[in-house]
Amino acid sequence: MSRRYLAPCLPYLPLDRLRRQHPDWDDRPLAVWAAVGNRRCLTATDAPGLSPGQALADAQAILPDLILADADPDGDAAILERLALWALRFTPLSAVDGEDGLMLDTTGVEALFGGEAALLAAVLESFASGGYRVLAAIAGTPGCAAALARSGAAPQVLPAGQELNSLARLPLGALRLSQDLVHNLGRLGLRQVGDVLRQPRGPLARRFGRPLLDALDDATGARPRPIQPVRPPPVFSAIRHLLEPIVTRPAIDHVLENLLEELCQAMEHAGEGARRLVLRGFRVDRVVQEVSIGTGAASHAASHLFKLFREAVGELEPDLGFERMVLEATATEPVARTQAEMARGGDGTAASPGALPELLDRTRQRIPISRPQPLSSHWPEYAAVPTDPYLAPDIPKDWGQEMRPLRLLRTPLAMTVESAASDGAPVRLQCGGRVYRVLAALGPERLKPEWWGEDLNRPIRDYYRIQTAEGPRLWICRLREAGAAPRWFLHGELA
């Protein structure tokens, strides 16, 4: 199957963007200007009697009531990318093409719209209803489709194999060549694409350089430029075109359930499971909203994935309604097929191997969770670090034999301690305005600086496990610093 491309061109994109932001400007002449060297010139206008490149002062003299706006290339680029996302409703391969156009790879999708003519009409109507003036054409090469659209001719569907004949009649400006290059070619009598195609390539390359040959090769398909999709096409996706826009949460949930069933069946058949899913809602006002979820282990269980989406779907804002919804698996992994365990009598049931990952997935939608990874350090604050909860920890030999609090205080609290002897165990504690009487004390457990560590001057610590008469079991330490009195700190509570 030969490839087909649809190229929408938006020659008035800056003006259409401004008029959408300011509806009261619809019936008034408008122009966008920018400084070009030492001159201030119009860069875009649809006002009668004016044209891009015209001096700003001349334009104001011709139309005193002209509305002038500063050029905003970044704003135009952002709108163009949003439109490329919106165009995903027509094809999974949509890309930004230059500063005022898009490129859609429509190979094989025309049947969904009743043919290429109907597809082209649907694209034009969709952009026009959103307030964007657009020119478009369909051809067998991206360069030819873009050139036909930018030539200003009526929208057309070019049959396969007619690219060279159609290009030959187009002006050179349709190839998006620089004005200087078009002017220099015109001085030689070369004003149409066909005039240049009939010339020997060697002299053209020596006189005008690679830009001219690259534009010709792109238009003819001899060496088309690569297309960078605004979103890489997913391997697994499910789509729903809705007859009526949906705005309620139950309707969105119903569509999501259907999408998940279809997607999960496809993944299960392929032996794959989703690690990341993205749900996109295409609103009737050309806004694309999306929410995503992630899983710790690959899964194709539709019921589990639907539970993960419950919180995320609440972030969607339907406004006037979604007319199309797409669910994509942007990251997948192979899933090992396991046979269900056969019952051997009794009421005992074995936990599913996926029960823990599913529990972790649901928990992570509400709170951050992690698993401690033990480290080879006897300092309490360096004994473990948080890591991926789905990974089994690598436990060093003899780790965890000492009794430690389950959670350490982020900042140890200073204490006042009374002891029966200068180096003896505490008998009375005071911390945070509370006084504790010591019933029993185990220790000291002395920790010295690690010889392989970076800080060999760290003070020695003596840790005690304390049972208080008031109930709490405390883990406290005494810092021994040379030439200074010992200091006491509460580092955690024992279970």
mmCIF file of C-alpha atoms in Angstrom, residues 46-429:
data_model
loop_
_atom_site.group_PDB
_atom_site.id
_atom_site.type_symbol
_atom_site.label_atom_id
_atom_site.label_comp_id
_atom_site.label_asym_id
_atom_site.label_seq_id
_atom_site.Cartn_x
_atom_site.Cartn_y
_atom_site.Cartn_z
ATOM 1 C CA ASP A 46 -5.953 39.696 6.617
ATOM 2 C CA ALA A 47 -6.955 43.365 6.377
ATOM 3 C CA PRO A 48 -7.815 44.582 2.837
ATOM 4 C CA GLY A 49 -5.050 46.596 1.189
ATOM 5 C CA LEU A 50 -2.342 45.301 3.509
ATOM 6 C CA SER A 51 0.174 42.474 3.138
ATOM 7 C CA PRO A 52 2.916 40.823 5.226
ATOM 8 C CA GLY A 53 6.235 42.639 4.965
ATOM 9 C CA GLN A 54 4.576 46.052 4.744
ATOM 10 C CA ALA A 55 5.998 48.796 6.955
ATOM 11 C CA LEU A 56 4.040 49.338 10.154
ATOM 12 C CA ALA A 57 3.779 53.103 9.596
ATOM 13 C CA ASP A 58 2.352 52.606 6.092
ATOM 14 C CA ALA A 59 -0.218 50.118 7.380
ATOM 15 C CA GLN A 60 -1.404 52.536 10.059
ATOM 16 C CA ALA A 61 -1.683 55.320 7.479
ATOM 17 C CA ILE A 62 -3.822 53.143 5.187
ATOM 18 C CA LEU A 63 -6.065 51.813 7.991
ATOM 19 C CA PRO A 64 -6.067 54.100 11.038
ATOM 20 C CA ASP A 65 -8.433 51.774 12.961
ATOM 21 C CA LEU A 66 -6.161 48.764 12.415
ATOM 22 C CA ILE A 67 -5.693 46.597 15.530
ATOM 23 C CA LEU A 68 -2.010 45.810 15.991
ATOM 24 C CA ALA A 69 -0.639 42.951 18.113
ATOM 25 C CA ASP A 70 2.937 41.931 18.846
ATOM 26 C CA ALA A 71 4.123 38.753 17.196
ATOM 27 C CA ASP A 72 4.258 35.792 19.600
ATOM 28 C CA PRO A 73 6.084 32.875 17.927
ATOM 29 C CA ASP A 74 6.037 30.825 21.143
ATOM 30 C CA GLY A 75 2.269 31.248 21.489
ATOM 31 C CA ASP A 76 1.754 30.263 17.856
ATOM 32 C CA ALA A 77 3.964 27.188 18.275
ATOM 33 C CA ALA A 78 2.024 26.125 21.387
ATOM 34 C CA ILE A 79 -1.307 26.432 19.560
ATOM 35 C CA LEU A 80 0.080 24.508 16.589
ATOM 36 C CA GLU A 81 1.172 21.662 18.858
ATOM 37 C CA ARG A 82 -2.270 21.603 20.484
ATOM 38 C CA LEU A 83 -3.836 21.367 17.029
ATOM 39 C CA ALA A 84 -1.484 18.512 16.167
ATOM 40 C CA LEU A 85 -2.728 16.711 19.266
ATOM 41 C CA TRP A 86 -6.296 17.427 18.238
ATOM 42 C CA ALA A 87 -5.596 15.988 14.785
ATOM 43 C CA LEU A 88 -4.902 12.625 16.420
ATOM 44 C CA ARG A 89 -8.652 12.116 16.138
ATOM 45 C CA PHE A 90 -8.098 11.565 12.395
ATOM 46 C CA THR A 91 -4.898 9.510 12.413
ATOM 47 C CA PRO A 92 -2.416 8.141 14.966
ATOM 48 C CA LEU A 93 0.446 9.866 13.086
ATOM 49 C CA SER A 94 0.176 13.638 13.413
ATOM 50 C CA ALA A 95 3.120 16.046 13.307
ATOM 51 C CA VAL A 96 3.875 19.765 13.298
ATOM 52 C CA ASP A 97 5.113 20.863 9.874
ATOM 53 C CA GLY A 98 6.953 24.162 9.857
ATOM 54 C CA GLU A 99 5.593 27.267 11.567
ATOM 55 C CA ASP A 100 2.092 27.210 10.095
ATOM 56 C CA GLY A 101 1.189 23.661 9.149
ATOM 57 C CA LEU A 102 0.599 20.070 10.162
ATOM 58 C CA MET A 103 1.350 16.755 8.501
ATOM 59 C CA LEU A 104 -0.996 13.787 8.901
ATOM 60 C CA ASP A 105 -0.091 10.313 7.701
ATOM 61 C CA THR A 106 -3.534 9.084 6.633
ATOM 62 C CA THR A 107 -2.478 5.767 5.112
ATOM 63 C CA GLY A 108 -5.300 3.288 5.618
ATOM 64 C CA VAL A 109 -7.582 5.546 7.695
ATOM 65 C CA GLU A 110 -9.646 6.960 4.825
ATOM 66 C CA ALA A 111 -12.016 3.982 4.959
ATOM 67 C CA LEU A 112 -13.119 5.086 8.434
ATOM 68 C CA PHE A 113 -14.421 8.341 6.962
ATOM 69 C CA GLY A 114 -15.892 7.076 3.701
ATOM 70 C CA GLY A 115 -12.944 7.856 1.424
ATOM 71 C CA GLU A 116 -10.220 10.460 1.111
ATOM 72 C CA ALA A 117 -12.574 13.194 -0.120
ATOM 73 C CA ALA A 118 -14.784 12.729 2.941
ATOM 74 C CA LEU A 119 -11.701 12.663 5.203
ATOM 75 C CA LEU A 120 -10.434 15.927 3.714
ATOM 76 C CA ALA A 121 -13.866 17.527 4.142
ATOM 77 C CA ALA A 122 -14.027 16.375 7.765
ATOM 78 C CA VAL A 123 -10.612 17.904 8.529
ATOM 79 C CA LEU A 124 -11.534 21.222 6.908
ATOM 80 C CA GLU A 125 -14.901 21.370 8.700
ATOM 81 C CA SER A 126 -13.314 20.504 12.057
ATOM 82 C CA PHE A 127 -10.741 23.290 11.870
ATOM 83 C CA ALA A 128 -13.226 25.817 10.468
ATOM 84 C CA SER A 129 -15.730 25.166 13.257
ATOM 85 C CA GLY A 130 -12.926 25.879 15.727
ATOM 86 C CA GLY A 131 -12.217 29.258 14.151
ATOM 87 C CA TYR A 132 -9.123 28.342 12.142
ATOM 88 C CA ARG A 133 -8.821 29.087 8.442
ATOM 89 C CA VAL A 134 -7.080 26.175 6.778
ATOM 90 C CA LEU A 135 -5.905 25.050 3.344
ATOM 91 C CA ALA A 136 -5.301 21.351 2.804
ATOM 92 C CA ALA A 137 -4.449 18.699 0.237
ATOM 93 C CA ILE A 138 -3.839 14.952 0.129
ATOM 94 C CA ALA A 139 -0.981 13.483 -1.896
ATOM 95 C CA GLY A 140 1.445 10.569 -1.993
ATOM 96 C CA THR A 141 4.425 12.470 -0.526
ATOM 97 C CA PRO A 142 4.484 14.862 2.419
ATOM 98 C CA GLY A 143 6.327 17.552 0.463
ATOM 99 C CA CYS A 144 3.850 17.460 -2.421
ATOM 100 C CA ALA A 145 0.839 17.609 -0.085
ATOM 101 C CA ALA A 146 2.329 20.584 1.761
ATOM 102 C CA ALA A 147 3.193 22.386 -1.483
ATOM 103 C CA LEU A 148 -0.315 21.901 -2.894
ATOM 104 C CA ALA A 149 -1.846 23.213 0.328
ATOM 105 C CA ARG A 150 0.427 26.271 0.463
ATOM 106 C CA SER A 151 -0.151 27.128 -3.187
ATOM 107 C CA GLY A 152 -3.581 28.469 -2.259
ATOM 108 C CA ALA A 153 -5.438 26.203 -4.697
ATOM 109 C CA ALA A 154 -8.781 24.652 -3.799
ATOM 110 C CA PRO A 155 -8.563 21.631 -1.460
ATOM 111 C CA GLN A 156 -7.834 18.579 -3.530
ATOM 112 C CA VAL A 157 -7.139 14.873 -3.330
ATOM 113 C CA LEU A 158 -4.269 14.100 -5.691
ATOM 114 C CA PRO A 159 -4.386 10.581 -7.179
ATOM 115 C CA ALA A 160 -1.301 8.447 -6.646
ATOM 116 C CA GLY A 161 1.355 8.932 -9.321
ATOM 117 C CA GLN A 162 0.301 12.479 -10.243
ATOM 118 C CA GLU A 163 2.720 14.271 -7.929
ATOM 119 C CA LEU A 164 5.238 15.419 -10.573
ATOM 120 C CA ASN A 165 2.578 16.734 -12.953
ATOM 121 C CA SER A 166 0.868 18.715 -10.197
ATOM 122 C CA LEU A 167 4.123 20.088 -8.792
ATOM 123 C CA ALA A 168 5.293 21.333 -12.167
ATOM 124 C CA ARG A 169 2.531 23.967 -12.296
ATOM 125 C CA LEU A 170 3.086 25.330 -8.779
ATOM 126 C CA PRO A 171 4.971 28.567 -8.030
ATOM 127 C CA LEU A 172 8.322 28.193 -6.296
ATOM 128 C CA GLY A 173 6.946 29.911 -3.181
ATOM 129 C CA ALA A 174 4.877 26.780 -2.481
ATOM 130 C CA LEU A 175 8.117 24.947 -1.560
ATOM 131 C CA ARG A 176 8.757 27.325 1.358
ATOM 132 C CA LEU A 177 12.006 28.594 -0.123
ATOM 133 C CA SER A 178 13.503 31.841 1.142
ATOM 134 C CA GLN A 179 12.408 35.014 -0.617
ATOM 135 C CA ASP A 180 15.975 35.703 -1.749
ATOM 136 C CA LEU A 181 16.238 32.248 -3.320
ATOM 137 C CA VAL A 182 12.901 32.636 -5.115
ATOM 138 C CA HIS A 183 13.981 36.083 -6.374
ATOM 139 C CA ASN A 184 17.335 34.802 -7.657
ATOM 140 C CA LEU A 185 15.663 31.903 -9.467
ATOM 141 C CA GLY A 186 13.130 34.308 -10.972
ATOM 142 C CA ARG A 187 15.919 36.410 -12.440
ATOM 143 C CA LEU A 188 16.904 33.327 -14.445
ATOM 144 C CA GLY A 189 13.342 32.851 -15.663
ATOM 145 C CA LEU A 190 12.658 29.964 -13.270
ATOM 146 C CA ARG A 191 9.307 30.788 -11.655
ATOM 147 C CA GLN A 192 7.540 27.428 -11.392
ATOM 148 C CA VAL A 193 8.636 24.169 -9.810
ATOM 149 C CA GLY A 194 8.593 22.477 -13.227
ATOM 150 C CA ASP A 195 11.069 25.053 -14.568
ATOM 151 C CA VAL A 196 13.576 24.071 -11.877
ATOM 152 C CA LEU A 197 12.963 20.313 -12.178
ATOM 153 C CA ARG A 198 13.972 20.458 -15.853
ATOM 154 C CA GLN A 199 17.387 21.951 -15.014
ATOM 155 C CA PRO A 200 20.552 19.870 -14.434
ATOM 156 C CA ARG A 201 21.077 19.260 -10.718
ATOM 157 C CA GLY A 202 24.839 19.928 -10.758
ATOM 158 C CA PRO A 203 24.665 23.609 -11.744
ATOM 159 C CA LEU A 204 21.686 24.147 -9.415
ATOM 160 C CA ALA A 205 23.622 22.708 -6.480
ATOM 161 C CA ARG A 206 26.731 24.774 -7.203
ATOM 162 C CA ARG A 207 24.804 28.029 -7.566
ATOM 163 C CA PHE A 208 21.978 27.711 -5.022
ATOM 164 C CA GLY A 209 23.202 25.096 -2.544
ATOM 165 C CA ARG A 210 21.483 22.215 -0.778
ATOM 166 C CA PRO A 211 18.290 24.012 0.432
ATOM 167 C CA LEU A 212 16.885 24.103 -3.105
ATOM 168 C CA LEU A 213 17.681 20.446 -3.860
ATOM 169 C CA ASP A 214 16.374 19.330 -0.458
ATOM 170 C CA ALA A 215 13.059 21.096 -1.079
ATOM 171 C CA LEU A 216 12.740 19.538 -4.535
ATOM 172 C CA ASP A 217 13.593 16.035 -3.302
ATOM 173 C CA ASP A 218 11.087 16.368 -0.470
ATOM 174 C CA ALA A 219 8.299 17.518 -2.790
ATOM 175 C CA THR A 220 8.900 14.831 -5.403
ATOM 176 C CA GLY A 221 9.431 12.064 -2.859
ATOM 177 C CA ALA A 222 12.972 11.306 -4.032
ATOM 178 C CA ARG A 223 14.223 11.972 -0.473
ATOM 179 C CA PRO A 224 11.328 12.949 1.778
ATOM 180 C CA ARG A 225 12.082 14.578 5.098
ATOM 181 C CA PRO A 226 11.327 12.487 8.206
ATOM 182 C CA ILE A 227 8.094 13.160 10.103
ATOM 183 C CA GLN A 228 8.329 13.478 13.879
ATOM 184 C CA PRO A 229 4.906 12.562 15.335
ATOM 185 C CA VAL A 230 3.647 14.753 18.151
ATOM 186 C CA ARG A 231 2.928 11.494 20.005
ATOM 187 C CA PRO A 232 4.617 8.189 19.114
ATOM 188 C CA PRO A 233 1.948 5.740 17.921
ATOM 189 C CA PRO A 234 1.126 3.225 20.664
ATOM 190 C CA VAL A 235 1.268 -0.515 20.106
ATOM 191 C CA PHE A 236 -1.945 -1.026 22.080
ATOM 192 C CA SER A 237 -4.798 1.465 21.929
ATOM 193 C CA ALA A 238 -8.593 1.596 21.974
ATOM 194 C CA ILE A 239 -10.752 4.380 20.536
ATOM 195 C CA ARG A 240 -14.371 5.429 20.907
ATOM 196 C CA HIS A 241 -16.044 7.995 18.628
ATOM 197 C CA LEU A 242 -19.120 9.183 20.493
ATOM 198 C CA LEU A 243 -22.365 10.042 18.711
ATOM 199 C CA GLU A 244 -23.147 12.673 21.343
ATOM 200 C CA PRO A 245 -20.643 14.490 23.575
ATOM 201 C CA ILE A 246 -20.512 13.097 27.120
ATOM 202 C CA VAL A 247 -20.151 15.280 30.214
ATOM 203 C CA THR A 248 -21.159 13.166 33.229
ATOM 204 C CA ARG A 249 -18.896 10.973 35.353
ATOM 205 C CA PRO A 250 -21.042 7.822 34.897
ATOM 206 C CA ALA A 251 -20.870 8.211 31.106
ATOM 207 C CA ILE A 252 -17.087 8.674 31.198
ATOM 208 C CA ASP A 253 -16.709 5.639 33.466
ATOM 209 C CA HIS A 254 -18.847 3.542 31.111
ATOM 210 C CA VAL A 255 -16.706 4.480 28.108
ATOM 211 C CA LEU A 256 -13.529 3.847 30.105
ATOM 212 C CA GLU A 257 -14.720 0.353 31.091
ATOM 213 C CA ASN A 258 -15.345 -0.508 27.434
ATOM 214 C CA LEU A 259 -11.955 0.842 26.404
ATOM 215 C CA LEU A 260 -10.198 -1.139 29.131
ATOM 216 C CA GLU A 261 -11.946 -4.369 28.160
ATOM 217 C CA GLU A 262 -10.880 -3.978 24.533
ATOM 218 C CA LEU A 263 -7.326 -2.935 25.380
ATOM 219 C CA CYS A 264 -6.763 -5.637 27.991
ATOM 220 C CA GLN A 265 -8.014 -8.360 25.668
ATOM 221 C CA ALA A 266 -5.516 -7.262 23.027
ATOM 222 C CA MET A 267 -2.659 -7.160 25.556
ATOM 223 C CA GLU A 268 -3.571 -10.545 27.043
ATOM 224 C CA HIS A 269 -3.656 -12.104 23.575
ATOM 225 C CA ALA A 270 -0.158 -10.708 22.920
ATOM 226 C CA GLY A 271 1.171 -11.803 26.331
ATOM 227 C CA GLU A 272 1.765 -8.183 27.380
ATOM 228 C CA GLY A 273 0.701 -6.099 30.367
ATOM 229 C CA ALA A 274 0.482 -2.347 30.859
ATOM 230 C CA ARG A 275 2.946 -0.435 33.003
ATOM 231 C CA ARG A 276 1.556 2.970 32.010
ATOM 232 C CA LEU A 277 -1.837 3.923 30.558
ATOM 233 C CA VAL A 278 -2.969 7.293 29.203
ATOM 234 C CA LEU A 279 -6.620 8.262 28.757
ATOM 235 C CA ARG A 280 -7.224 11.187 26.380
ATOM 236 C CA GLY A 281 -10.488 13.028 26.022
ATOM 237 C CA PHE A 282 -11.071 15.133 22.907
ATOM 238 C CA ARG A 283 -13.449 17.970 23.746
ATOM 239 C CA VAL A 284 -15.725 19.665 21.251
ATOM 240 C CA ASP A 285 -13.798 22.951 21.712
ATOM 241 C CA ARG A 286 -10.531 21.417 20.323
ATOM 242 C CA VAL A 287 -9.005 20.944 23.773
ATOM 243 C CA VAL A 288 -7.368 17.587 24.498
ATOM 244 C CA GLN A 289 -7.254 16.517 28.136
ATOM 245 C CA GLU A 290 -5.395 13.508 29.441
ATOM 246 C CA VAL A 291 -4.814 11.594 32.650
ATOM 247 C CA SER A 292 -2.451 8.710 33.237
ATOM 248 C CA ILE A 293 -1.792 5.911 35.702
ATOM 249 C CA GLY A 294 1.176 3.635 36.303
ATOM 250 C CA THR A 295 1.517 0.150 37.675
ATOM 251 C CA GLY A 296 4.382 -1.457 39.538
ATOM 252 C CA ALA A 297 3.965 -4.755 37.716
ATOM 253 C CA ALA A 298 2.665 -5.325 34.200
ATOM 254 C CA SER A 299 -1.069 -6.006 34.263
ATOM 255 C CA HIS A 300 -3.890 -6.683 31.811
ATOM 256 C CA ALA A 301 -6.602 -7.015 34.483
ATOM 257 C CA ALA A 302 -9.308 -4.576 33.387
ATOM 258 C CA SER A 303 -11.013 -4.450 36.793
ATOM 259 C CA HIS A 304 -7.755 -3.591 38.562
ATOM 260 C CA LEU A 305 -6.811 -0.887 36.051
ATOM 261 C CA PHE A 306 -10.288 0.637 36.263
ATOM 262 C CA LYS A 307 -9.855 1.030 40.046
ATOM 263 C CA LEU A 308 -6.577 2.869 39.481
ATOM 264 C CA PHE A 309 -8.316 5.316 37.125
ATOM 265 C CA ARG A 310 -11.008 6.272 39.676
ATOM 266 C CA GLU A 311 -9.003 9.109 41.212
ATOM 267 C CA ALA A 312 -7.399 10.259 37.953
ATOM 268 C CA VAL A 313 -10.640 10.521 35.964
ATOM 269 C CA GLY A 314 -11.921 13.033 38.521
ATOM 270 C CA GLU A 315 -9.321 15.498 37.196
ATOM 271 C CA LEU A 316 -10.929 15.626 33.733
ATOM 272 C CA GLU A 317 -12.985 18.721 32.893
ATOM 273 C CA PRO A 318 -15.523 17.799 30.179
ATOM 274 C CA ASP A 319 -16.841 21.376 29.795
ATOM 275 C CA LEU A 320 -19.077 21.071 26.694
ATOM 276 C CA GLY A 321 -18.334 17.363 26.474
ATOM 277 C CA PHE A 322 -15.936 14.770 25.069
ATOM 278 C CA GLU A 323 -16.714 13.611 21.547
ATOM 279 C CA ARG A 324 -13.843 11.123 21.319
ATOM 280 C CA MET A 325 -11.902 9.154 23.906
ATOM 281 C CA VAL A 326 -8.680 7.214 23.413
ATOM 282 C CA LEU A 327 -6.940 4.825 25.801
ATOM 283 C CA GLU A 328 -3.294 3.999 25.083
ATOM 284 C CA ALA A 329 -0.777 1.694 26.715
ATOM 285 C CA THR A 330 2.382 3.789 26.415
ATOM 286 C CA ALA A 331 4.571 1.306 28.304
ATOM 287 C CA THR A 332 4.112 -2.454 28.383
ATOM 288 C CA GLU A 333 6.059 -5.517 29.508
ATOM 289 C CA PRO A 334 5.683 -9.249 28.912
ATOM 290 C CA VAL A 335 3.437 -11.006 31.407
ATOM 291 C CA ALA A 336 4.242 -14.583 32.393
ATOM 292 C CA ARG A 337 1.245 -16.813 31.908
ATOM 293 C CA THR A 338 0.443 -18.750 35.087
ATOM 294 C CA GLN A 339 -1.957 -21.635 35.585
ATOM 295 C CA ALA A 340 -4.529 -21.252 38.328
ATOM 296 C CA GLU A 341 -3.858 -23.558 41.277
ATOM 297 C CA MET A 342 -6.225 -26.521 41.457
ATOM 298 C CA ALA A 343 -8.167 -26.915 44.701
ATOM 299 C CA ARG A 344 -7.349 -30.051 46.676
ATOM 300 C CA GLY A 345 -10.238 -29.906 49.072
ATOM 301 C CA GLY A 346 -10.765 -27.851 52.181
ATOM 302 C CA ASP A 347 -11.614 -24.213 52.408
ATOM 303 C CA GLY A 348 -8.045 -22.880 52.165
ATOM 304 C CA THR A 349 -7.392 -20.413 49.412
ATOM 305 C CA ALA A 350 -4.023 -19.322 48.109
ATOM 306 C CA ALA A 351 -3.346 -15.656 47.543
ATOM 307 C CA SER A 352 -3.016 -14.609 43.916
ATOM 308 C CA PRO A 353 0.569 -13.821 42.838
ATOM 309 C CA GLY A 354 -0.646 -10.429 41.667
ATOM 310 C CA ALA A 355 -2.458 -9.559 44.900
ATOM 311 C CA LEU A 356 0.428 -7.617 46.462
ATOM 312 C CA PRO A 357 1.316 -5.586 43.314
ATOM 313 C CA GLU A 358 -2.371 -4.706 42.861
ATOM 314 C CA LEU A 359 -2.627 -3.598 46.489
ATOM 315 C CA LEU A 360 0.478 -1.444 46.071
ATOM 316 C CA ASP A 361 -0.912 0.059 42.846
ATOM 317 C CA ARG A 362 -4.154 1.088 44.556
ATOM 318 C CA THR A 363 -2.303 2.504 47.551
ATOM 319 C CA ARG A 364 0.082 4.550 45.422
ATOM 320 C CA GLN A 365 -2.837 6.400 43.827
ATOM 321 C CA ARG A 366 -3.473 8.025 47.237
ATOM 322 C CA ILE A 367 -0.180 8.154 49.144
ATOM 323 C CA PRO A 368 3.499 7.705 48.240
ATOM 324 C CA ILE A 369 4.867 4.356 49.382
ATOM 325 C CA SER A 370 8.311 2.763 49.276
ATOM 326 C CA ARG A 371 10.195 -0.280 50.539
ATOM 327 C CA PRO A 372 13.358 0.076 52.661
ATOM 328 C CA GLN A 373 16.540 -1.124 51.015
ATOM 329 C CA PRO A 374 19.108 -2.152 53.667
ATOM 330 C CA LEU A 375 22.603 -0.709 53.402
ATOM 331 C CA SER A 376 25.933 -1.819 54.867
ATOM 332 C CA SER A 377 26.135 0.875 57.548
ATOM 333 C CA HIS A 378 25.643 0.673 61.302
ATOM 334 C CA TRP A 379 24.631 4.338 61.598
ATOM 335 C CA PRO A 380 20.833 4.279 62.043
ATOM 336 C CA GLU A 381 20.101 7.090 59.596
ATOM 337 C CA TYR A 382 22.161 5.371 56.893
ATOM 338 C CA ALA A 383 21.036 1.795 57.563
ATOM 339 C CA ALA A 384 18.381 1.850 54.811
ATOM 340 C CA VAL A 385 17.063 4.004 51.973
ATOM 341 C CA PRO A 386 13.596 4.057 50.376
ATOM 342 C CA THR A 387 13.371 2.200 47.082
ATOM 343 C CA ASP A 388 10.844 0.786 44.635
ATOM 344 C CA PRO A 389 8.195 -1.089 46.660
ATOM 345 C CA TYR A 390 7.813 -3.678 43.888
ATOM 346 C CA LEU A 391 11.442 -4.830 44.089
ATOM 347 C CA ALA A 392 12.576 -7.461 46.549
ATOM 348 C CA PRO A 393 15.261 -5.944 48.821
ATOM 349 C CA ASP A 394 18.837 -7.247 48.816
ATOM 350 C CA ILE A 395 19.513 -7.807 52.530
ATOM 351 C CA PRO A 396 23.173 -7.797 53.653
ATOM 352 C CA LYS A 397 24.373 -10.600 55.913
ATOM 353 C CA ASP A 398 23.522 -10.122 59.634
ATOM 354 C CA TRP A 399 21.502 -7.000 58.863
ATOM 355 C CA GLY A 400 18.607 -6.239 61.212
ATOM 356 C CA GLN A 401 19.784 -8.283 64.201
ATOM 357 C CA GLU A 402 19.935 -5.205 66.449
ATOM 358 C CA MET A 403 16.698 -3.894 67.905
ATOM 359 C CA ARG A 404 15.818 -0.608 66.234
ATOM 360 C CA PRO A 405 12.718 1.629 66.047
ATOM 361 C CA LEU A 406 10.567 1.084 62.977
ATOM 362 C CA ARG A 407 10.743 4.819 62.267
ATOM 363 C CA LEU A 408 13.429 7.279 63.316
ATOM 364 C CA LEU A 409 12.692 10.883 64.120
ATOM 365 C CA ARG A 410 13.575 13.090 61.160
ATOM 366 C CA THR A 411 15.312 15.465 63.607
ATOM 367 C CA PRO A 412 16.468 13.985 66.948
ATOM 368 C CA LEU A 413 15.074 15.848 69.965
ATOM 369 C CA ALA A 414 17.430 17.199 72.632
ATOM 370 C CA MET A 415 16.841 15.747 76.126
ATOM 371 C CA THR A 416 17.821 16.421 79.706
ATOM 372 C CA VAL A 417 18.960 13.228 81.446
ATOM 373 C CA GLU A 418 19.716 12.390 85.071
ATOM 374 C CA SER A 419 22.023 9.414 85.771
ATOM 375 C CA ALA A 420 23.077 7.683 88.971
ATOM 376 C CA ALA A 421 26.732 7.804 87.778
ATOM 377 C CA SER A 422 28.570 10.014 85.299
ATOM 378 C CA ASP A 423 28.705 7.233 82.683
ATOM 379 C CA GLY A 424 25.787 5.262 83.990
ATOM 380 C CA ALA A 425 22.343 4.515 82.593
ATOM 381 C CA PRO A 426 19.639 7.219 82.791
ATOM 382 C CA VAL A 427 17.180 7.207 85.680
ATOM 383 C CA ARG A 428 15.066 10.217 84.726
ATOM 384 C CA LEU A 429 14.402 11.922 81.369
#
